[in-house]
Amino acid sequence: MFMDVLKFEFKKLLSRKEFNIVLMVKFILICVAFIYAVLTLYKFPSSEIPSAYQLWICQDGVNFVNYLGDIYALFLITLPVCIAYADTYLEDRKEKVFELIITRCKKEIYILCKAICVFLSGFIIVFFPLLLHQILCIIALPLYSISEATNGLPVYRSYFLSTQLYFFNIHVKNPYLHNILYMFLDGLFGGIVAIFSYSLSFLKKINRYVVIILPTVLFLTENFVAAVLHKANFSLGYYLSVTTNVVGMNYNIFSFSLIVLIMISVVIILTNVCRDDIE
């Protein structure tokens, strides 16, 4: 029964108009960002052309157009993952599909399967566009350019990165694995934000636009407050990029924030499901 419901929800996800539109728009924006970044390198001396991993959109600080990564992290992660599939429970309730489904399976199975698909929708919306951007960079640029040797000041750069760059050991072994790790971290973040948005749809008399927009508003507010208080290491946006610009970064902060977000989501869902059962 569980697998049947999960397959049903996953098929529903893949056929949903909003999911496909958001994914296509993300792919288009990624391609536009890549073309713009490549055009900035036009007529650059070959000794100054960056490596493919350095031009990846989330390589903040070494990217020639690193503000694109900032824009991407702030505005093109949280909102798209909430639009894609997070409001699906609210939609099922509105169209009376919910009542029909729970006559054929347990409510708990339905809610869990939908939560899994919501998480996957958020992960897919974030991970695959980032992967596409890295692939485009690999096609257009050398894997390792001579600019790293001619302009990199290797001794200083090695010390600087080892003290400022998170997951430095992975970066040393293979910077492309380092980028892929961040793709997974960003995908995980997108999936959990989608789950939080999904949990909001269980609140009584909640508006669809609130379900979709509120997580992004909270995310931007958190980043703004951290900036005002000069606590950049508490700004979640910085943890979504490969950055050397923030002192005191600790991924325990990022992990703790995601755990809290999951706990809040679970509490909201359980509280409202139990209330509905009582009523």
Short mmCIF file of C-alpha atoms in Angstrom, two decimals:
data_model
loop_
_atom_site.label_atom_id
_atom_site.label_comp_id
_atom_site.label_asym_id
_atom_site.label_seq_id
_atom_site.Cartn_x
_atom_site.Cartn_y
_atom_site.Cartn_z
CA MET A 1 0.00 0.00 0.00
CA PHE A 2 2.80 2.42 0.93
CA MET A 3 4.66 1.92 -2.36
CA ASP A 4 1.45 2.24 -4.37
CA VAL A 5 0.62 5.57 -2.76
CA LEU A 6 4.23 6.75 -3.15
CA LYS A 7 4.23 5.84 -6.87
CA PHE A 8 0.90 7.63 -7.31
CA GLU A 9 2.23 10.79 -5.65
CA PHE A 10 5.49 10.70 -7.60
CA LYS A 11 3.64 10.36 -10.91
CA LYS A 12 1.44 13.25 -9.82
CA LEU A 13 4.57 15.29 -9.06
CA LEU A 14 6.15 14.62 -12.46
CA SER A 15 2.95 15.52 -14.30
CA ARG A 16 2.19 18.66 -12.28
CA LYS A 17 2.22 21.81 -14.38
CA GLU A 18 3.81 24.01 -11.71
CA PHE A 19 6.68 21.57 -11.12
CA ASN A 20 7.56 21.33 -14.81
CA ILE A 21 7.25 25.07 -15.40
CA VAL A 22 9.45 25.91 -12.41
CA LEU A 23 12.08 23.35 -13.44
CA MET A 24 12.10 24.63 -17.02
CA VAL A 25 12.39 28.26 -15.88
CA LYS A 26 15.27 27.31 -13.58
CA PHE A 27 17.07 25.58 -16.47
CA ILE A 28 16.56 28.64 -18.69
CA LEU A 29 17.82 31.05 -16.01
CA ILE A 30 20.85 28.84 -15.39
CA CYS A 31 21.66 28.86 -19.11
CA VAL A 32 21.26 32.65 -19.26
CA ALA A 33 23.54 33.05 -16.23
CA PHE A 34 26.11 30.77 -17.86
CA ILE A 35 26.04 32.68 -21.17
CA TYR A 36 26.41 35.98 -19.33
CA ALA A 37 29.34 34.65 -17.32
CA VAL A 38 31.06 33.31 -20.44
CA LEU A 39 30.56 36.62 -22.28
CA THR A 40 32.39 38.42 -19.46
CA LEU A 41 35.41 36.25 -20.28
CA TYR A 42 35.38 37.15 -23.98
CA LYS A 43 38.82 38.32 -25.13
CA PHE A 44 40.34 37.51 -21.73
CA PRO A 45 43.98 36.34 -22.03
CA SER A 46 44.17 32.56 -21.85
CA SER A 47 46.32 32.90 -18.74
CA GLU A 48 43.37 34.53 -16.93
CA ILE A 49 40.59 32.16 -17.97
CA PRO A 50 39.24 30.40 -14.85
CA SER A 51 38.82 26.67 -14.45
CA ALA A 52 35.37 25.18 -15.00
CA TYR A 53 34.82 24.61 -11.27
CA GLN A 54 35.63 28.27 -10.51
CA LEU A 55 32.93 29.60 -12.83
CA TRP A 56 30.22 27.46 -11.24
CA ILE A 57 27.39 29.75 -10.13
CA CYS A 58 27.76 28.95 -6.41
CA GLN A 59 31.52 29.58 -6.31
CA ASP A 60 31.29 32.84 -4.38
CA GLY A 61 34.53 34.80 -4.06
CA VAL A 62 36.38 33.16 -6.95
CA ASN A 63 33.61 33.44 -9.54
CA PHE A 64 34.15 36.27 -12.03
CA VAL A 65 30.47 37.17 -11.68
CA ASN A 66 29.94 35.94 -8.14
CA TYR A 67 26.97 38.25 -7.52
CA LEU A 68 24.96 35.86 -9.72
CA GLY A 69 25.49 33.21 -7.06
CA ASP A 70 24.25 35.60 -4.37
CA ILE A 71 21.11 36.36 -6.36
CA TYR A 72 20.58 32.65 -6.99
CA ALA A 73 20.94 31.69 -3.32
CA LEU A 74 18.67 34.46 -2.04
CA PHE A 75 15.84 34.40 -4.58
CA LEU A 76 15.99 31.26 -6.73
CA ILE A 77 16.00 28.47 -4.17
CA THR A 78 13.28 28.95 -1.57
CA LEU A 79 10.48 30.38 -3.73
CA PRO A 80 10.70 27.88 -6.62
CA VAL A 81 10.74 24.83 -4.30
CA CYS A 82 7.56 26.08 -2.62
CA ILE A 83 5.79 26.69 -5.92
CA ALA A 84 6.65 23.28 -7.39
CA TYR A 85 4.67 20.88 -5.17
CA ALA A 86 4.53 22.12 -1.57
CA ASP A 87 0.90 23.28 -1.76
CA THR A 88 -0.34 19.95 -3.10
CA TYR A 89 -2.04 18.94 0.20
CA LEU A 90 -3.98 22.20 0.22
CA GLU A 91 -4.96 21.55 -3.39
CA ASP A 92 -6.17 18.03 -2.57
CA ARG A 93 -8.33 19.37 0.26
CA LYS A 94 -9.78 22.09 -1.94
CA GLU A 95 -10.66 19.66 -4.75
CA LYS A 96 -12.04 17.05 -2.30
CA VAL A 97 -9.44 14.51 -3.46
CA PHE A 98 -8.18 14.08 0.11
CA GLU A 99 -11.42 12.51 1.34
CA LEU A 100 -11.42 10.05 -1.54
CA ILE A 101 -7.79 8.98 -1.05
CA ILE A 102 -8.04 8.33 2.71
CA THR A 103 -10.93 5.94 2.09
CA ARG A 104 -8.45 3.74 0.24
CA CYS A 105 -5.36 4.11 2.44
CA LYS A 106 -4.41 5.28 5.90
CA LYS A 107 -4.17 9.02 6.36
CA GLU A 108 -0.67 8.65 7.84
CA ILE A 109 0.58 6.83 4.72
CA TYR A 110 -0.92 9.47 2.44
CA ILE A 111 0.66 12.34 4.42
CA LEU A 112 4.07 10.61 4.60
CA CYS A 113 4.16 9.74 0.89
CA LYS A 114 3.17 13.26 -0.03
CA ALA A 115 5.89 14.64 2.28
CA ILE A 116 8.51 12.41 0.59
CA CYS A 117 7.47 13.66 -2.85
CA VAL A 118 7.43 17.27 -1.65
CA PHE A 119 11.00 16.83 -0.39
CA LEU A 120 12.05 15.23 -3.69
CA SER A 121 10.45 18.08 -5.63
CA GLY A 122 12.49 20.63 -3.67
CA PHE A 123 15.68 18.63 -4.07
CA ILE A 124 15.20 18.19 -7.83
CA ILE A 125 14.34 21.85 -8.41
CA VAL A 126 17.62 22.89 -6.76
CA PHE A 127 20.08 20.10 -7.56
CA PHE A 128 19.64 19.53 -11.30
CA PRO A 129 19.89 23.18 -12.46
CA LEU A 130 23.11 23.52 -10.44
CA LEU A 131 24.42 20.31 -11.99
CA LEU A 132 23.52 21.63 -15.45
CA HIS A 133 25.48 24.83 -14.82
CA GLN A 134 28.57 22.86 -13.80
CA ILE A 135 28.29 20.64 -16.90
CA LEU A 136 28.05 23.73 -19.14
CA CYS A 137 31.14 25.16 -17.45
CA ILE A 138 33.03 21.90 -18.05
CA ILE A 139 32.05 21.96 -21.74
CA ALA A 140 33.16 25.57 -22.25
CA LEU A 141 36.21 25.86 -19.99
CA PRO A 142 39.29 23.78 -19.14
CA LEU A 143 39.00 21.51 -16.11
CA TYR A 144 42.11 23.14 -14.65
CA SER A 145 43.33 26.36 -16.24
CA ILE A 146 46.82 27.81 -16.21
CA SER A 147 45.44 30.87 -14.39
CA GLU A 148 45.60 28.86 -11.17
CA ALA A 149 49.37 28.61 -11.55
CA THR A 150 50.08 32.05 -13.01
CA ASN A 151 47.76 34.15 -10.84
CA GLY A 152 46.99 31.96 -7.88
CA LEU A 153 49.97 32.66 -5.60
CA PRO A 154 49.85 28.96 -4.63
CA VAL A 155 51.50 29.15 -1.18
CA TYR A 156 49.36 32.04 0.07
CA ARG A 157 46.25 30.73 -1.65
CA SER A 158 46.67 27.29 -0.09
CA TYR A 159 46.96 28.81 3.38
CA PHE A 160 44.06 31.21 2.78
CA LEU A 161 41.71 28.50 1.52
CA SER A 162 42.65 26.07 4.29
CA THR A 163 41.67 28.65 6.92
CA GLN A 164 38.60 30.14 5.18
CA LEU A 165 37.10 27.46 2.93
CA TYR A 166 34.75 24.86 4.39
CA PHE A 167 35.32 21.20 3.43
CA PHE A 168 38.82 22.23 2.34
CA ASN A 169 40.14 18.64 2.24
CA ILE A 170 37.54 17.69 -0.38
CA HIS A 171 38.43 20.81 -2.37
CA VAL A 172 42.11 19.78 -2.37
CA LYS A 173 41.35 16.22 -3.53
CA ASN A 174 38.89 17.28 -6.22
CA PRO A 175 37.24 20.73 -6.46
CA TYR A 176 34.49 19.23 -8.63
CA LEU A 177 33.51 16.84 -5.83
CA HIS A 178 33.51 19.90 -3.60
CA ASN A 179 31.01 21.58 -5.92
CA ILE A 180 28.87 18.44 -6.08
CA LEU A 181 28.79 18.34 -2.27
CA TYR A 182 27.35 21.86 -2.30
CA MET A 183 24.79 20.80 -4.90
CA PHE A 184 23.61 18.12 -2.47
CA LEU A 185 23.63 20.55 0.47
CA ASP A 186 21.61 23.09 -1.50
CA GLY A 187 19.26 20.34 -2.68
CA LEU A 188 18.82 19.18 0.92
CA PHE A 189 18.07 22.76 1.96
CA GLY A 190 15.55 23.12 -0.87
CA GLY A 191 13.84 19.86 0.07
CA ILE A 192 13.51 20.80 3.74
CA VAL A 193 12.20 24.28 2.90
CA ALA A 194 9.60 22.58 0.68
CA ILE A 195 8.63 20.33 3.63
CA PHE A 196 8.20 23.41 5.85
CA SER A 197 6.01 25.02 3.19
CA TYR A 198 4.05 21.75 2.95
CA SER A 199 3.48 21.73 6.71
CA LEU A 200 1.98 25.23 6.54
CA SER A 201 -0.78 23.88 4.30
CA PHE A 202 -2.07 21.88 7.30
CA LEU A 203 -2.92 25.07 9.18
CA LYS A 204 -6.59 25.90 9.25
CA LYS A 205 -7.84 28.61 6.87
CA ILE A 206 -4.35 29.10 5.42
CA ASN A 207 -4.04 30.90 2.10
CA ARG A 208 -2.19 29.19 -0.77
CA TYR A 209 -0.06 32.28 -1.36
CA VAL A 210 1.00 32.30 2.29
CA VAL A 211 2.07 28.65 2.00
CA ILE A 212 4.20 29.49 -1.04
CA ILE A 213 5.63 32.89 -0.06
CA LEU A 214 6.10 32.74 3.73
CA PRO A 215 9.23 30.48 3.72
CA THR A 216 10.99 32.90 1.35
CA VAL A 217 9.98 35.90 3.47
CA LEU A 218 11.35 34.20 6.59
CA PHE A 219 14.56 33.22 4.77
CA LEU A 220 15.18 36.78 3.52
CA THR A 221 14.33 38.20 6.96
CA GLU A 222 16.79 35.84 8.65
CA ASN A 223 19.55 36.90 6.25
CA PHE A 224 18.71 40.59 6.72
CA VAL A 225 18.70 40.38 10.52
CA ALA A 226 22.04 38.52 10.51
CA ALA A 227 23.52 41.25 8.28
CA VAL A 228 22.18 44.07 10.48
CA LEU A 229 23.62 42.42 13.59
CA HIS A 230 26.96 41.86 11.80
CA LYS A 231 26.58 38.10 12.32
CA ALA A 232 27.13 36.95 8.74
CA ASN A 233 28.06 33.47 9.95
CA PHE A 234 24.42 33.05 11.08
CA SER A 235 23.09 33.96 7.64
CA LEU A 236 21.88 30.74 6.00
CA GLY A 237 22.33 32.19 2.52
CA TYR A 238 26.12 32.08 2.87
CA TYR A 239 26.05 28.35 3.58
CA LEU A 240 24.59 27.70 0.14
CA SER A 241 27.72 28.85 -1.71
CA VAL A 242 31.39 27.89 -1.75
CA THR A 243 32.60 31.03 0.00
CA THR A 244 35.73 32.39 1.65
CA ASN A 245 34.21 35.77 2.49
CA VAL A 246 32.65 34.99 5.88
CA VAL A 247 34.64 34.52 9.07
CA GLY A 248 33.37 32.12 11.71
CA MET A 249 31.23 29.92 9.48
CA ASN A 250 30.22 26.68 11.15
CA TYR A 251 28.06 24.11 9.41
CA ASN A 252 26.70 23.06 12.80
CA ILE A 253 24.67 26.28 12.57
CA PHE A 254 23.35 25.25 9.17
CA SER A 255 22.62 21.68 10.32
CA PHE A 256 20.91 22.87 13.50
CA SER A 257 18.73 25.28 11.49
CA LEU A 258 17.59 22.47 9.18
CA ILE A 259 16.84 20.17 12.13
CA VAL A 260 14.78 22.91 13.80
CA LEU A 261 12.90 23.50 10.55
CA ILE A 262 12.11 19.77 10.27
CA MET A 263 10.95 19.63 13.90
CA ILE A 264 8.68 22.65 13.45
CA SER A 265 7.22 21.08 10.31
CA VAL A 266 6.54 17.76 12.06
CA VAL A 267 4.92 19.51 15.04
CA ILE A 268 2.66 21.58 12.76
CA ILE A 269 1.58 18.51 10.79
CA LEU A 270 1.00 16.25 13.82
CA THR A 271 -0.83 18.94 15.79
CA ASN A 272 -3.23 19.73 12.99
CA VAL A 273 -3.80 16.09 11.97
CA CYS A 274 -4.63 15.18 15.58
CA ARG A 275 -6.96 18.17 15.83
CA ASP A 276 -8.78 17.09 12.67
CA ASP A 277 -9.17 13.56 14.06
CA ILE A 278 -10.70 14.92 17.26
CA GLU A 279 -13.09 17.15 15.34
#
